[in-house]
XYZ file of C-alpha atoms in Angstrom:
733
model
C 43.630 128.491 6.695
C 41.906 129.624 3.509
C 38.224 130.350 3.053
C 37.405 127.583 0.581
C 39.129 124.953 2.699
C 37.534 126.284 5.879
C 34.091 125.838 4.341
C 34.798 122.159 3.777
C 36.627 121.523 7.034
C 33.784 123.064 9.045
C 31.764 120.010 8.083
C 34.556 117.607 8.936
C 36.008 118.907 12.171
C 32.985 120.210 14.080
C 33.153 119.202 17.758
C 29.408 118.504 17.810
C 28.479 114.837 17.713
C 25.496 114.253 15.473
C 22.879 111.776 16.628
C 22.277 109.866 13.426
C 21.662 106.386 14.819
C 18.751 104.830 16.688
C 20.377 101.865 18.401
C 17.986 101.112 21.244
C 14.328 101.347 22.186
C 13.094 104.933 22.493
C 16.462 106.264 21.327
C 18.527 106.223 24.522
C 19.012 104.361 27.779
C 16.937 106.967 29.620
C 14.074 106.019 27.227
C 13.268 109.667 26.447
C 12.126 108.964 22.874
C 14.044 112.000 21.580
C 15.672 112.212 18.137
C 17.170 115.707 18.218
C 19.133 115.745 14.962
C 16.162 116.024 12.597
C 16.900 118.973 10.309
C 14.291 118.254 7.633
C 10.974 117.349 9.256
C 9.196 120.302 10.860
C 5.605 121.230 11.711
C 5.559 123.416 8.601
C 6.228 120.565 6.150
C 4.747 117.476 7.820
C 1.283 117.593 6.321
C -0.777 115.691 3.797
C 0.449 116.450 0.296
C 4.003 117.186 1.433
C 4.544 114.140 3.647
C 3.329 110.574 3.298
C 4.136 106.897 2.918
C 7.109 106.447 0.615
C 7.566 102.685 0.584
C 7.006 99.492 2.547
C 9.597 96.982 3.767
C 7.820 93.644 3.518
C 8.799 91.092 6.176
C 7.736 87.536 7.015
C 5.971 88.339 10.276
C 4.699 90.977 12.643
C 7.154 93.678 13.722
C 6.558 94.372 17.418
C 10.170 95.404 17.984
C 10.986 99.031 17.251
C 12.940 99.294 13.965
C 16.526 100.397 14.594
C 18.620 102.644 12.348
C 22.378 102.370 11.806
C 24.246 104.738 9.517
C 27.335 103.928 7.440
C 27.236 100.135 7.612
C 29.794 98.519 5.309
C 27.554 95.661 4.204
C 29.483 92.587 3.140
C 29.998 92.742 -0.625
C 27.614 95.697 -1.070
C 29.454 98.785 0.175
C 28.311 101.400 2.665
C 24.614 101.789 3.440
C 22.393 103.410 6.011
C 20.554 100.403 7.380
C 17.214 99.713 9.062
C 17.248 96.612 11.271
C 13.887 94.843 11.442
C 13.138 91.889 13.751
C 9.966 89.832 13.357
C 7.767 87.537 15.404
C 8.552 84.908 12.748
C 12.109 84.757 14.141
C 13.786 86.656 11.319
C 16.089 89.664 11.276
C 16.436 91.877 8.199
C 18.839 94.629 7.216
C 17.209 96.974 4.698
C 18.734 99.949 2.937
C 17.115 102.992 4.527
C 16.670 104.940 1.293
C 16.147 102.764 -1.742
C 12.753 101.271 -0.994
C 10.204 101.034 -3.765
C 6.643 99.758 -3.368
C 6.556 96.548 -1.307
C 9.190 94.502 -3.132
C 12.306 95.983 -1.549
C 14.979 93.323 -1.160
C 16.942 93.225 2.092
C 20.687 93.699 2.173
C 20.724 90.534 4.267
C 18.296 88.352 6.194
C 18.742 85.647 8.819
C 16.173 83.226 10.214
C 16.334 81.244 13.436
C 13.753 78.619 12.506
C 14.196 75.412 10.527
C 10.781 73.760 10.075
C 12.275 70.854 8.134
C 14.151 69.886 11.285
C 11.382 70.668 13.751
C 12.441 74.199 14.739
C 9.561 76.701 14.553
C 8.216 79.756 16.281
C 5.930 79.228 19.292
C 2.178 79.291 18.544
C 0.010 81.341 20.879
C -2.075 78.225 21.581
C 0.917 76.621 23.290
C 1.036 79.354 25.933
C -2.723 79.887 26.224
C -2.497 83.619 25.519
C -3.401 85.181 22.181
C -1.897 88.636 22.718
C 0.900 87.795 20.269
C -0.273 85.138 17.772
C 3.250 83.969 16.925
C 6.115 84.156 19.409
C 9.570 84.615 17.932
C 11.348 87.951 18.423
C 9.120 90.346 20.347
C 11.507 92.524 22.335
C 13.382 95.329 20.597
C 17.032 94.382 19.958
C 19.921 96.643 20.906
C 22.956 97.523 18.783
C 26.513 98.223 19.880
C 27.781 100.621 17.212
C 31.398 100.374 18.376
C 31.576 96.643 17.653
C 28.877 96.564 14.979
C 26.890 93.948 16.892
C 23.121 93.417 17.064
C 21.880 91.699 20.230
C 18.465 90.034 20.258
C 16.537 87.222 21.916
C 14.662 84.699 19.786
C 12.216 82.056 21.006
C 11.758 78.718 19.232
C 9.819 75.495 19.624
C 11.980 72.491 18.900
C 11.702 68.723 18.590
C 10.053 67.047 21.544
C 8.055 70.193 22.388
C 11.153 71.832 23.780
C 10.839 75.603 24.167
C 14.052 77.598 23.917
C 15.145 81.226 24.260
C 18.539 82.142 22.810
C 20.560 85.340 22.986
C 22.110 86.098 19.604
C 24.936 88.484 18.744
C 24.941 89.263 15.012
C 27.433 91.119 12.844
C 25.530 94.158 11.550
C 27.389 93.989 8.226
C 26.227 90.471 7.336
C 23.896 88.983 9.957
C 26.496 86.339 10.791
C 26.671 85.081 14.365
C 29.547 86.456 16.419
C 31.927 83.913 18.001
C 30.209 82.227 20.932
C 26.738 83.161 19.668
C 24.033 82.146 20.300
C 23.693 81.067 23.919
C 20.676 79.334 25.402
C 18.938 81.210 28.204
C 18.172 78.867 31.085
C 18.964 80.276 34.542
C 18.069 78.042 37.508
C 14.310 77.912 38.062
C 13.439 79.518 34.727
C 10.695 77.765 32.716
C 10.754 78.994 29.088
C 7.187 77.986 28.198
C 5.634 80.155 30.911
C 7.696 83.251 30.112
C 7.794 85.889 27.406
C 10.577 88.266 26.397
C 8.566 91.362 25.403
C 10.627 94.205 26.858
C 13.370 95.931 24.881
C 16.963 94.902 25.533
C 19.344 97.303 27.259
C 23.101 97.639 26.675
C 24.867 99.218 29.653
C 27.934 98.510 31.787
C 29.236 96.091 29.151
C 26.189 93.896 29.772
C 23.037 92.993 27.852
C 20.044 93.290 30.183
C 16.788 91.507 29.361
C 13.484 91.682 31.240
C 10.820 88.972 31.281
C 7.116 88.471 31.862
C 4.456 85.772 31.880
C 1.638 85.139 29.417
C -1.662 86.840 30.323
C -0.916 86.304 34.043
C -1.305 82.540 33.537
C 0.336 79.861 35.648
C 3.558 80.150 37.582
C 5.972 82.823 36.364
C 8.218 85.579 37.668
C 9.582 88.937 36.670
C 13.143 88.026 35.737
C 15.994 90.342 34.807
C 19.070 88.739 33.265
C 22.459 90.259 32.485
C 24.755 88.672 29.901
C 28.296 89.773 29.144
C 28.210 91.640 25.831
C 31.542 90.178 24.761
C 31.240 86.536 25.794
C 27.427 86.251 26.148
C 27.973 84.432 29.432
C 25.296 84.916 32.074
C 26.664 87.475 34.541
C 23.774 88.188 36.923
C 20.162 87.191 37.648
C 17.320 88.980 39.443
C 13.981 87.336 40.249
C 11.268 89.782 41.213
C 9.141 87.248 43.110
C 11.465 84.430 44.227
C 9.102 83.386 47.020
C 5.882 84.171 45.208
C 4.440 84.588 41.745
C 3.996 87.232 39.063
C 5.643 90.625 38.969
C 6.063 90.692 35.179
C 8.278 93.175 33.390
C 6.262 93.518 30.184
C 5.858 97.307 30.121
C 4.066 97.520 26.787
C 7.341 96.713 25.036
C 9.459 99.239 26.931
C 12.744 97.992 28.327
C 14.804 98.625 31.443
C 16.270 102.127 31.716
C 19.792 102.983 32.878
C 21.305 106.166 34.281
C 24.792 107.559 33.738
C 26.078 105.649 36.775
C 24.882 102.332 35.383
C 21.927 101.847 37.733
C 19.016 99.924 36.204
C 15.350 100.909 36.616
C 12.276 98.775 35.945
C 8.552 98.796 36.727
C 6.823 95.543 37.671
C 3.239 94.479 37.069
C 0.706 92.375 39.008
C 2.370 90.033 41.452
C 3.086 89.175 45.039
C 4.472 91.938 47.230
C 5.916 91.627 50.719
C 8.916 93.966 50.590
C 7.139 96.162 53.144
C 7.699 93.403 55.703
C 11.298 92.587 54.744
C 10.223 90.064 52.126
C 11.779 89.586 48.693
C 8.734 89.904 46.421
C 8.348 93.160 44.486
C 5.154 93.033 42.432
C 3.610 96.410 41.457
C 6.834 98.302 42.168
C 9.379 100.655 40.668
C 12.727 98.959 41.223
C 16.314 100.205 41.176
C 19.028 97.606 40.603
C 22.796 97.786 40.701
C 24.864 96.902 37.657
C 25.029 93.332 38.977
C 21.261 93.251 39.617
C 21.219 93.662 43.376
C 18.146 95.598 44.474
C 19.152 98.945 45.970
C 15.835 100.813 46.233
C 12.165 100.544 45.333
C 8.829 102.324 45.354
C 5.499 100.583 45.899
C 2.274 102.638 45.754
C 0.035 102.837 48.798
C -2.713 100.984 46.885
C -0.615 98.051 45.680
C -3.156 95.508 46.934
C -5.967 97.208 45.059
C -3.895 97.439 41.870
C -3.350 93.686 42.040
C -6.992 92.862 42.683
C -8.257 95.012 39.798
C -5.536 94.042 37.288
C -4.323 97.645 37.193
C -0.676 96.862 36.474
C 1.726 99.576 37.510
C 4.111 97.935 35.043
C 2.044 98.450 31.905
C 4.567 101.211 31.147
C 8.307 101.476 31.632
C 10.465 103.982 33.470
C 11.425 107.315 31.890
C 14.537 108.962 33.358
C 14.315 112.743 33.166
C 17.327 114.999 32.552
C 18.818 116.676 35.595
C 17.592 120.131 34.539
C 14.052 119.039 35.391
C 15.032 118.478 39.019
C 15.711 120.663 42.036
C 18.450 120.846 44.691
C 16.363 118.510 46.846
C 15.429 116.138 44.018
C 18.104 116.311 41.354
C 17.437 113.081 39.489
C 13.886 112.132 38.597
C 11.979 109.176 37.194
C 8.523 109.293 35.623
C 6.129 106.408 35.143
C 2.421 105.640 34.970
C 0.316 102.511 34.652
C -3.142 101.100 34.042
C -4.660 103.064 36.909
C -3.856 106.295 35.063
C -1.964 107.811 38.001
C 1.228 109.721 37.146
C 4.284 109.236 39.357
C 7.360 111.425 39.696
C 10.039 109.789 41.844
C 13.466 110.756 43.154
C 15.963 108.254 41.727
C 18.223 108.761 44.749
C 15.374 107.910 47.121
C 12.496 106.150 45.389
C 10.454 106.114 48.573
C 9.984 102.461 49.533
C 6.598 100.981 50.432
C 3.888 103.623 50.775
C 1.096 103.477 53.359
C -2.139 105.458 53.210
C -0.848 107.796 50.509
C 2.102 108.179 48.165
C 3.809 110.727 50.392
C 7.221 109.280 49.553
C 6.805 110.183 45.894
C 7.843 113.573 44.563
C 4.431 113.559 42.873
C 1.529 111.111 42.645
C -1.047 112.678 40.366
C -4.402 110.917 40.155
C -5.271 112.702 36.934
C -7.439 110.216 35.037
C -8.550 106.605 34.881
C -7.090 106.032 31.400
C -4.353 103.397 31.293
C -0.947 104.020 29.759
C 1.205 101.454 27.972
C 4.768 101.450 26.664
C 6.681 104.596 27.457
C 6.174 108.301 27.932
C 8.482 110.740 26.111
C 10.330 113.865 27.223
C 11.088 117.048 25.276
C 11.752 120.698 26.144
C 10.656 120.422 29.751
C 7.496 118.370 29.256
C 6.521 114.726 29.608
C 4.217 113.436 26.862
C 1.822 110.554 27.521
C -0.788 108.989 25.234
C -3.237 107.011 27.426
C -5.769 104.685 25.860
C -9.083 106.205 24.737
C -7.781 109.620 25.716
C -6.150 112.683 24.277
C -2.364 112.756 24.319
C -1.181 115.086 27.080
C 1.885 117.223 27.794
C 2.773 117.786 31.467
C 5.552 120.273 32.276
C 8.194 119.197 34.794
C 10.418 121.909 36.267
C 12.120 122.294 39.615
C 11.033 118.728 40.453
C 7.383 119.801 40.179
C 5.001 117.868 37.940
C 2.250 120.195 36.761
C -1.169 119.201 38.081
C -2.781 119.896 34.702
C -1.494 119.340 31.174
C -0.182 122.374 29.336
C -1.464 120.944 26.039
C -3.569 118.086 24.748
C -4.458 116.711 21.345
C -7.828 117.378 19.711
C -8.279 113.642 19.096
C -7.726 110.446 21.062
C -5.698 107.270 20.830
C -7.743 104.069 20.998
C -7.207 100.872 22.970
C -3.710 100.596 24.472
C -2.995 104.257 23.719
C 0.407 104.894 22.162
C 4.099 105.384 22.848
C 5.088 108.910 21.746
C 8.372 109.540 19.935
C 9.909 112.977 19.398
C 11.756 114.470 16.437
C 13.358 117.911 16.617
C 16.324 119.961 15.493
C 17.807 120.575 18.914
C 15.020 122.314 20.810
C 13.321 123.588 17.649
C 10.685 122.146 15.302
C 9.565 119.505 17.773
C 7.084 116.927 16.501
C 5.390 114.228 18.590
C 4.670 111.015 16.668
C 2.343 108.201 17.720
C 1.027 104.974 16.201
C -2.378 103.847 17.440
C -4.863 101.064 16.735
C -7.810 102.911 15.157
C -8.794 101.983 11.592
C -6.306 99.072 11.532
C -3.579 101.412 12.707
C -2.432 104.893 11.818
C 0.509 107.237 12.212
C -0.176 110.710 13.548
C 2.044 113.731 14.133
C 1.533 116.754 16.384
C 3.312 120.043 16.912
C 5.154 119.529 20.204
C 4.413 123.094 21.326
C 0.632 122.822 21.567
C -0.178 119.284 20.315
C -2.012 120.569 17.268
C -2.415 117.661 14.871
C -0.397 118.204 11.699
C -0.590 114.779 10.030
C -2.813 111.686 9.967
C -1.832 108.758 7.741
C -5.487 107.910 7.181
C -6.176 111.267 5.543
C -5.480 109.670 2.167
C -5.591 105.978 1.211
C -2.037 105.818 -0.156
C -0.605 106.643 3.277
C -2.460 103.994 5.300
C -0.583 101.457 7.416
C -0.993 97.840 6.347
C -1.968 96.714 9.841
C -1.298 97.673 13.441
C 1.234 95.830 15.591
C 0.611 96.223 19.302
C 2.611 98.787 21.305
C 4.917 99.785 18.429
C 7.073 102.883 18.818
C 7.850 104.853 15.636
C 11.482 105.465 14.711
C 12.540 108.798 13.220
C 15.891 109.153 11.451
C 17.237 111.497 8.780
C 13.946 112.792 7.471
C 11.976 109.565 7.569
C 9.660 107.758 9.981
C 9.741 103.949 10.256
C 6.672 102.172 11.644
C 6.484 98.477 12.478
C 3.283 96.778 11.332
C 1.845 93.271 11.237
C 3.514 92.623 7.872
C 6.681 94.699 7.862
C 7.731 98.334 8.173
C 5.994 101.320 6.587
C 8.361 104.172 5.739
C 7.137 107.775 5.683
C 8.874 110.924 4.520
C 8.676 114.033 2.392
C 6.891 113.520 -0.923
C 6.475 115.429 -4.160
C 10.050 116.739 -4.292
C 11.123 118.463 -7.484
C 13.599 116.397 -9.472
C 17.144 117.527 -8.790
C 19.128 118.685 -11.808
C 22.921 118.265 -11.823
C 24.549 120.836 -14.090
C 28.208 120.155 -13.331
C 30.531 118.136 -11.097
C 33.947 119.569 -10.284
C 36.999 119.047 -8.148
C 36.100 120.717 -4.828
C 39.415 122.592 -4.733
C 40.163 123.576 -8.335
C 36.603 123.503 -9.704
C 37.951 121.650 -12.731
C 35.412 119.304 -14.315
C 38.117 116.869 -15.461
C 39.811 116.489 -12.064
C 37.817 113.800 -10.244
C 39.382 110.707 -8.688
C 38.524 107.976 -6.158
C 38.543 109.406 -2.627
C 38.641 113.021 -3.786
C 36.314 115.789 -2.662
C 33.913 117.029 -5.321
C 31.331 119.774 -5.752
C 28.019 119.301 -7.528
C 26.265 122.342 -8.963
C 22.649 122.347 -10.068
C 19.096 123.121 -9.027
C 16.782 121.537 -6.441
C 19.717 119.537 -5.089
C 18.418 119.706 -1.495
C 15.396 121.006 0.422
C 17.557 122.734 3.061
C 21.074 124.028 3.628
C 23.019 121.806 6.006
C 26.415 120.293 6.653
C 27.872 117.199 8.216
C 28.425 117.679 11.926
C 31.091 115.090 12.565
C 33.220 112.412 10.984
C 32.899 109.805 9.619
C 30.918 111.752 7.051
C 27.264 110.739 6.659
C 25.873 109.008 3.586
C 22.813 111.241 3.713
C 21.747 114.565 5.160
C 18.115 115.675 5.336
C 16.975 112.763 3.157
C 19.459 113.696 0.402
C 22.041 111.239 -0.900
C 24.485 111.015 -3.801
C 25.684 107.897 -5.595
C 28.673 107.536 -7.903
C 28.427 104.431 -10.053
C 25.785 103.180 -7.603
C 27.997 103.637 -4.525
C 26.949 106.021 -1.754
C 29.110 109.143 -1.605
C 29.788 110.637 1.859
C 28.428 114.173 2.179
C 30.036 117.298 3.645
C 27.574 120.042 2.713
C 24.360 120.533 0.800
C 22.095 123.338 -0.328
C 19.534 123.730 -3.109
C 22.293 124.775 -5.546
C 25.391 122.911 -4.338
C 26.528 119.648 -2.744
C 30.022 118.807 -1.499
C 30.780 115.094 -1.360
C 33.559 112.517 -1.550
C 33.978 110.088 -4.435
C 33.913 106.546 -2.965
C 37.319 104.870 -3.086
C 35.822 101.803 -4.812
C 34.813 103.785 -7.920
C 37.017 102.651 -10.800
C 38.703 105.197 -13.079
C 36.853 105.775 -16.323
C 33.380 106.882 -17.399
C 30.743 106.707 -14.678
C 27.466 108.270 -13.609
C 26.477 110.404 -10.642
C 22.926 110.661 -9.268
C 21.309 112.766 -6.531
C 18.337 111.421 -4.562
C 16.137 114.045 -2.857
C 13.245 112.810 -0.714
C 13.187 109.591 -2.712
C 13.186 111.289 -6.134
C 16.178 110.539 -8.376
C 17.874 113.066 -10.608
C 18.769 112.199 -14.153
C 22.268 110.673 -14.089
C 25.137 112.895 -15.180
C 28.035 111.320 -17.046
C 31.419 112.100 -15.509
C 34.941 110.808 -15.963
C 37.027 109.594 -13.034
C 40.832 109.551 -13.214
C 43.329 107.579 -11.161
C 44.557 110.835 -9.638
C 43.261 114.378 -10.035
C 45.006 116.785 -7.658
C 43.394 120.120 -6.909
C 44.913 122.659 -4.503
C 42.541 124.513 -2.202
C 42.766 128.303 -2.426
C 41.033 131.384 -1.125
C 39.161 133.806 -3.356
C 42.452 135.526 -4.249
C 44.053 132.257 -5.324
C 46.299 132.002 -2.248
C 47.119 128.356 -1.530
C 45.760 126.597 1.526
C 49.163 126.169 3.117
C 50.684 126.256 6.574
C 54.171 127.486 7.314
C 56.495 125.452 9.513
C 55.100 127.146 12.653
C 51.562 126.090 11.585
C 50.592 129.666 10.780
C 48.742 130.388 7.549
C 50.899 131.220 4.551
C 49.986 134.621 3.110
C 51.630 137.682 1.558
C 51.833 139.103 5.081
C 53.257 135.836 6.440
C 55.475 134.252 3.763
C 57.410 131.007 4.152
C 61.174 131.160 4.412
C 63.310 129.649 1.671
C 64.410 126.203 2.826
C 61.518 125.804 5.262
C 58.853 123.119 4.934
C 55.325 124.123 3.961
C 52.227 121.924 4.309
C 50.026 122.279 1.238
C 46.423 121.012 1.256
C 44.734 119.503 -1.776
C 42.443 116.659 -2.802
C 42.676 113.918 -5.425
C 45.935 112.247 -4.425
C 45.031 108.869 -5.967
C 45.661 105.373 -4.540
C 46.761 104.977 -0.918
C 49.271 102.665 0.716
C 46.702 101.770 3.410
C 42.944 101.583 2.694
C 40.662 104.111 4.389
C 36.880 103.882 4.623
C 34.848 106.325 2.587
C 34.144 109.436 4.649
C 36.426 108.384 7.484
C 39.100 110.748 8.807
C 42.691 109.738 8.216
C 44.377 108.576 11.420
C 46.475 111.057 13.367
C 49.301 108.543 13.269
C 50.853 106.706 11.594
C 50.289 108.776 8.477
C 48.937 107.261 5.262
C 51.065 107.814 2.173
C 49.924 108.239 -1.408
C 51.232 105.502 -3.712
C 51.764 107.542 -6.873
C 54.913 109.554 -7.481
C 54.523 113.049 -6.043
C 56.244 116.196 -7.258
C 55.786 119.946 -7.026
C 57.173 123.176 -8.382
C 57.212 126.651 -6.870
C 57.685 129.358 -9.467
C 58.671 126.611 -11.894
C 61.481 125.414 -9.606
C 61.229 121.799 -8.375
C 60.608 121.455 -4.641
C 61.773 118.615 -2.418
C 58.789 116.490 -1.288
C 58.972 115.210 2.274
C 55.452 113.747 2.486
C 52.431 113.236 0.256
C 49.343 111.502 1.586
C 46.215 112.034 3.633
C 45.916 114.974 6.019
C 45.632 113.462 9.516
C 42.214 113.835 11.120
C 40.421 114.838 7.914
C 38.250 113.015 5.383
C 39.094 113.313 1.691
C 41.808 115.891 2.303
C 45.396 115.346 1.141
C 48.560 117.014 2.367
C 51.926 117.581 0.741
C 54.912 118.722 2.789
C 57.391 120.443 0.490
C 60.624 122.332 1.023
C 60.573 125.857 -0.385
C 63.265 126.008 -3.117
C 65.807 128.871 -3.370
C 63.857 131.845 -4.725
C 63.859 135.602 -4.259
C 61.133 136.952 -1.999
C 57.787 137.083 -3.762
C 54.548 135.330 -4.587
C 54.902 132.283 -6.838
C 52.630 129.755 -8.497
C 52.768 126.352 -6.828
C 51.692 123.246 -8.753
C 51.635 119.665 -7.501
C 51.639 116.489 -9.547
C 50.449 113.026 -8.566
C 51.429 110.267 -10.957
C 52.299 112.942 -13.490
C 48.862 114.607 -13.336
C 49.168 118.326 -12.598
C 46.965 120.370 -10.301
C 45.716 123.889 -10.690
C 48.197 126.667 -9.920
C 47.883 128.352 -6.532
C 49.826 131.227 -4.989
C 52.524 130.633 -2.366
C 54.256 133.517 -0.575
C 58.022 133.211 -0.085
C 60.613 135.265 1.774
C 64.364 135.020 1.641
C 66.372 133.794 4.586
C 65.857 130.786 6.817
């Protein structure tokens, strides 16, 4: 394969799977908080003056749920977008474009609301439940998204006519917000009283089921720690677990964290104040770490030795959720570990294969029980590069190494400042194991976003360092979301979006066919190359298909439509023209860190074939044995050669922008195809998309009768000729 084509295909066919989406609370079902595909943000450039608040996504209520990020959503009637999903306590769900915010007037791509005040359907006022922790109860738990089906799952609470309180599980189409068939379903398992319960924990998608965890309101009245499992396809209730069936309490509130799941589908939760008698063969599991089967049968548990004291002093073990550590942190004796901590401030490391049961006198059944401080933790810890990060309230954030199933007795690093009441839930951004940053949102000064170098917890950014970067208001227990060079923070009024600032304006000097470098050979679906200055802050490429709409906070639009990206650098971008761009005059724009280039006028043709070549002009072609055609390996007369180009024109079957063509059946080009080798017409056996590739076309042609030699090959699509490339031919069959 030739050098120029290899450069492009490296972006398309890499076996690495890029993590570009944030589909669940704290990024994964283990709840590690890691976003490891961040190639732009680094400790060297996250600082005041280079990084700050870019725009604000105004919503109709408080955003307690972590914002979720979905790339390449084909929004109904609006084309492909990278989308931020925002759920509010006012019972609304928004889909915002992740890149085009401006000020605080950004319009959503779509919005749905689950209230109807004119017909008596509202959110639930805090006064109705007697607990003012959340002033308005609507959607509090973080939704979860199934990328394969494009479905958002969430639970909304409403107050309806006759003072009827209702929870419903909704399944929404991510492209439009429309309810999926069978959605919503009312949540009312036997014995469940909606008014006395709250759905604060994040939802979990595992085993084809949607798991939800439940709590009471400020420990008031009669309530239980419920876990429900609904079928993700039908939304039918599949399983129920009650933490205190013969008692009271045992909330799963966890500071907004949700149940965790391991690779085998086991579910892990941490309960709060409540009755406990599992040590005497009872069925009540307050103040416990609990392991459940896929169908919610309890299979193991851990209860601290001082459970009674925790209950008496309101020191909920379940103020935080469970963090499942990767296997490399374990040992032969304890291969799979779980970390948690609670209001007491004690840190627990447990063996997931043997949690330890009810402890007496000490926590000897735990791998570690570290009574390090009396500062409570809420939400979730995070894990990165061998350390667990916790941000207790009114304390420094701390990093504790875990290796060989040993939790260090002292932190290896701590921040120079403290988080206020309720502490914070750390989130991690990094490029693999490099450039790690720990992000937290805490309550001080009406809320602020801070960032720390993950290596030593040196503070590198504080949103309150300059007025323009301040959060609008703090929403309790929020976890920041990092995706593609930006940080999304839920607040009491919407989502603040942070990223690189002060970027130089990109300048586009030329746009060419990516194969021929001709400026007049651009067509819908073809690969193109942009040349200019300040086109990107880094050099990077797409890591998988479908191709991303942005890389490192850089995007390209053609006639306002997002162009999938293959490669970018300060001087060059390779992209694909969206199929929906109409032939004729149009404009192309590059957005770098929110700053738009001046538009460049270009002309798009119905077809514009360009043959890929190497630096010597040799065609990107494969002989019939799939070996590369070259002067040393010519194709036999009468044999079939596969020639690779771009710009084939309309297709018989539509293909999404940036998506690879299917391996089979093949997709044919609709325009008449022809080719000549050395001026002699060649028989065309196929012209269409190259299977498995995005934006790449393939023509299979039969080498015409010619003497041995090197000949110019030219293809035509709909009568439009390509550049001439060199094809090596030998005589004989």
